[in-house]
PDB file of C-alpha atoms in Angstrom:
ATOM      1  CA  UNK F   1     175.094 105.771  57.690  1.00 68.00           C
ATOM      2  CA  UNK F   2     175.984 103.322  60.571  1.00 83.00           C
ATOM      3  CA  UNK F   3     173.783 101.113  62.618  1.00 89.00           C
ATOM      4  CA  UNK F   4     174.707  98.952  65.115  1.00 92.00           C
ATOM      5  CA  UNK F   5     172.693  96.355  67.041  1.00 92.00           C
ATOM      6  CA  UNK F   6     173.953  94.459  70.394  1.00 92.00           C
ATOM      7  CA  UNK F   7     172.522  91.318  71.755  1.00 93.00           C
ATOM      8  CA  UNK F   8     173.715  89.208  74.435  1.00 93.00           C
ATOM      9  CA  UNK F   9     176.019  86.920  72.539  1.00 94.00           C
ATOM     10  CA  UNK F  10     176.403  89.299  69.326  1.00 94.00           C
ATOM     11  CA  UNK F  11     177.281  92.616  67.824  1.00 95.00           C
ATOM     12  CA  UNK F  12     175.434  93.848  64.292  1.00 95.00           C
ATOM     13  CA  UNK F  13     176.934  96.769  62.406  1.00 95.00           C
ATOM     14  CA  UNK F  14     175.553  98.802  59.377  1.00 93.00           C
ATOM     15  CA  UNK F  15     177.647 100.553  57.169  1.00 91.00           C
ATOM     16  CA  UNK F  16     177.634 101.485  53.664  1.00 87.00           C
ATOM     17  CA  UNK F  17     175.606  99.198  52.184  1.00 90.00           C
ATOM     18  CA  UNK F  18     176.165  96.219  54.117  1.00 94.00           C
ATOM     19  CA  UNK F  19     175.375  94.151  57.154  1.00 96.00           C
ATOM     20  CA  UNK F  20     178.160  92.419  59.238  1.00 97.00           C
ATOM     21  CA  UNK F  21     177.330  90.202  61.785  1.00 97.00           C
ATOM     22  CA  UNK F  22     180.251  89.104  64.661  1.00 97.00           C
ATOM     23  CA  UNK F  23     179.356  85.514  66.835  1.00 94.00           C
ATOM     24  CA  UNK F  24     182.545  84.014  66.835  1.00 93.00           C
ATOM     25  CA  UNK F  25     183.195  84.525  63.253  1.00 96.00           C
ATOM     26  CA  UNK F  26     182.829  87.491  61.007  1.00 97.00           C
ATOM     27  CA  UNK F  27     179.393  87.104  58.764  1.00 97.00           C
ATOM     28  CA  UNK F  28     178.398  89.603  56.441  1.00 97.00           C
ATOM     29  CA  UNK F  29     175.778  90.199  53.540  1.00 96.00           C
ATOM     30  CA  UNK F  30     174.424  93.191  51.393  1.00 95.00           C
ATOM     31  CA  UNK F  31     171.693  94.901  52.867  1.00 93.00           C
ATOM     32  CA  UNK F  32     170.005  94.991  49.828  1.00 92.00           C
ATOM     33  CA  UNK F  33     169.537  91.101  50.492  1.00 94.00           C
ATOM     34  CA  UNK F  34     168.937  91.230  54.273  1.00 94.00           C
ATOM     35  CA  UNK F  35     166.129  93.393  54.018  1.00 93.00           C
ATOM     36  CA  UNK F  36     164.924  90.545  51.017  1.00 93.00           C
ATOM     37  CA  UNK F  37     165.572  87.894  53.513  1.00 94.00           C
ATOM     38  CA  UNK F  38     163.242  89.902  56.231  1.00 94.00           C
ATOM     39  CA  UNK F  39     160.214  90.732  53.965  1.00 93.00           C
ATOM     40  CA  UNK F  40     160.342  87.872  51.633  1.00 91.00           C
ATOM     41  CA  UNK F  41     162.360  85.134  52.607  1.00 86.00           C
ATOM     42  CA  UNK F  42     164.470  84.673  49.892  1.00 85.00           C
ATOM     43  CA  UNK F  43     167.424  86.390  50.118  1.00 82.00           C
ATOM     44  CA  UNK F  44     171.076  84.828  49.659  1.00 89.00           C
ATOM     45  CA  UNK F  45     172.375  85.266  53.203  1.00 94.00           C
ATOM     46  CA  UNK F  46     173.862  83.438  55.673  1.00 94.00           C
ATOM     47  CA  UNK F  47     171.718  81.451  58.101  1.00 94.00           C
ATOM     48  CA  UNK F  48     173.559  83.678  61.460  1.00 95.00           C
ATOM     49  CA  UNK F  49     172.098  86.831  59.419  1.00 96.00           C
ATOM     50  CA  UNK F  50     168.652  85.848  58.269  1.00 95.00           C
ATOM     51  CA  UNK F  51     168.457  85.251  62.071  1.00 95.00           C
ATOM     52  CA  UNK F  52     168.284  89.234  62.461  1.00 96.00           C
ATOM     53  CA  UNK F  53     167.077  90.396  59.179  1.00 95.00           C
ATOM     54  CA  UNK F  54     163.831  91.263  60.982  1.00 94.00           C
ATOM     55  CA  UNK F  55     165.172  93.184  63.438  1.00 94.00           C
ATOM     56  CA  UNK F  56     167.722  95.183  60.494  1.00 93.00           C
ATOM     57  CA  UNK F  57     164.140  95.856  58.589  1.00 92.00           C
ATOM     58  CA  UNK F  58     162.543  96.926  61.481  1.00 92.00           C
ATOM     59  CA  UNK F  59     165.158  99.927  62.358  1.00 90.00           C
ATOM     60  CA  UNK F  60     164.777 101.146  58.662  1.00 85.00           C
ATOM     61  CA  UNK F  61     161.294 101.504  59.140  1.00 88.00           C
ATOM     62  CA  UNK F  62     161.303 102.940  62.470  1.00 86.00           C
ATOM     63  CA  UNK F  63     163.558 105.695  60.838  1.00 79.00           C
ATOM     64  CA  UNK F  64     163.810 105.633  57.116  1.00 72.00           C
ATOM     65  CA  UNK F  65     165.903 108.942  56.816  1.00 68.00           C
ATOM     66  CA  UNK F  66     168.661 106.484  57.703  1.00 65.00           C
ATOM     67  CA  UNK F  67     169.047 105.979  54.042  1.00 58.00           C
ATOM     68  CA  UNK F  68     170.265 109.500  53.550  1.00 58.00           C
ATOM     69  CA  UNK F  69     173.932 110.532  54.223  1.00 52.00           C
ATOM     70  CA  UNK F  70     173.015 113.480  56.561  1.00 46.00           C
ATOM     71  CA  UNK F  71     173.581 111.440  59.915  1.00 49.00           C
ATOM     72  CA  UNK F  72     171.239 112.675  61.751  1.00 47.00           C
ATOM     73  CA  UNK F  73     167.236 111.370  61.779  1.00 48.00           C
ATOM     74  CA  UNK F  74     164.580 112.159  63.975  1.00 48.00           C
ATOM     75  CA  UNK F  75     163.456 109.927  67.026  1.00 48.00           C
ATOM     76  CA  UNK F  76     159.441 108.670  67.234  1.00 49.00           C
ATOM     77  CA  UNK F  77     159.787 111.352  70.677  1.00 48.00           C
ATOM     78  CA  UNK F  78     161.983 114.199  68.338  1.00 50.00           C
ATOM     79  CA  UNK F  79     165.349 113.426  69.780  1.00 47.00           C
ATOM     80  CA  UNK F  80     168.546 113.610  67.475  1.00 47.00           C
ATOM     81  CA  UNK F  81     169.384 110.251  66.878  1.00 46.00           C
ATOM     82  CA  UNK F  82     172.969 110.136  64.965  1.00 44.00           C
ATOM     83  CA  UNK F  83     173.534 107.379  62.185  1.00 42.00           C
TER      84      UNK F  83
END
């Protein structure tokens, strides 16, 4: 499973298990803790990531069969969407 995120002045990837974030320098984290960070606040990342942990929760919500290793989900319309 791969996920990636763009914003305006960064790039978020998802891949096995954990979350790298590039700004300038190379940040990364478990996901296991950025999706901690995002619900409960707590999690041991780095200050760049916990800036996005929301938005990382909020995609595995949207489609939770991104958990599985198939690597392809279902859209909220019913498009393909490849992971």
């Amino acid at each position: 499973m791969v996920v990636r995120l763009g914003y305006r002045d960064k790039v978020v990837y998802v891949d096995d298990g954990w979350v790298y974030l590039f700004r300038e320098k190379l940040y990364s984290a478990p996901l296991e803790e950025v999706l901690r960070s995002a619900y409960s606040g707590d999690g041991l990342v780095p200050p760049e990531i916990r800036e996005i942990a929301a938005d990382v929760a909020r995609i595995f919500e949207m489609f939770p069969n991104l958990n599985e290793r198939r690597g392809v989900t279902k859209g909220p319309s019913g498009q393909a969407i490849y992971a």
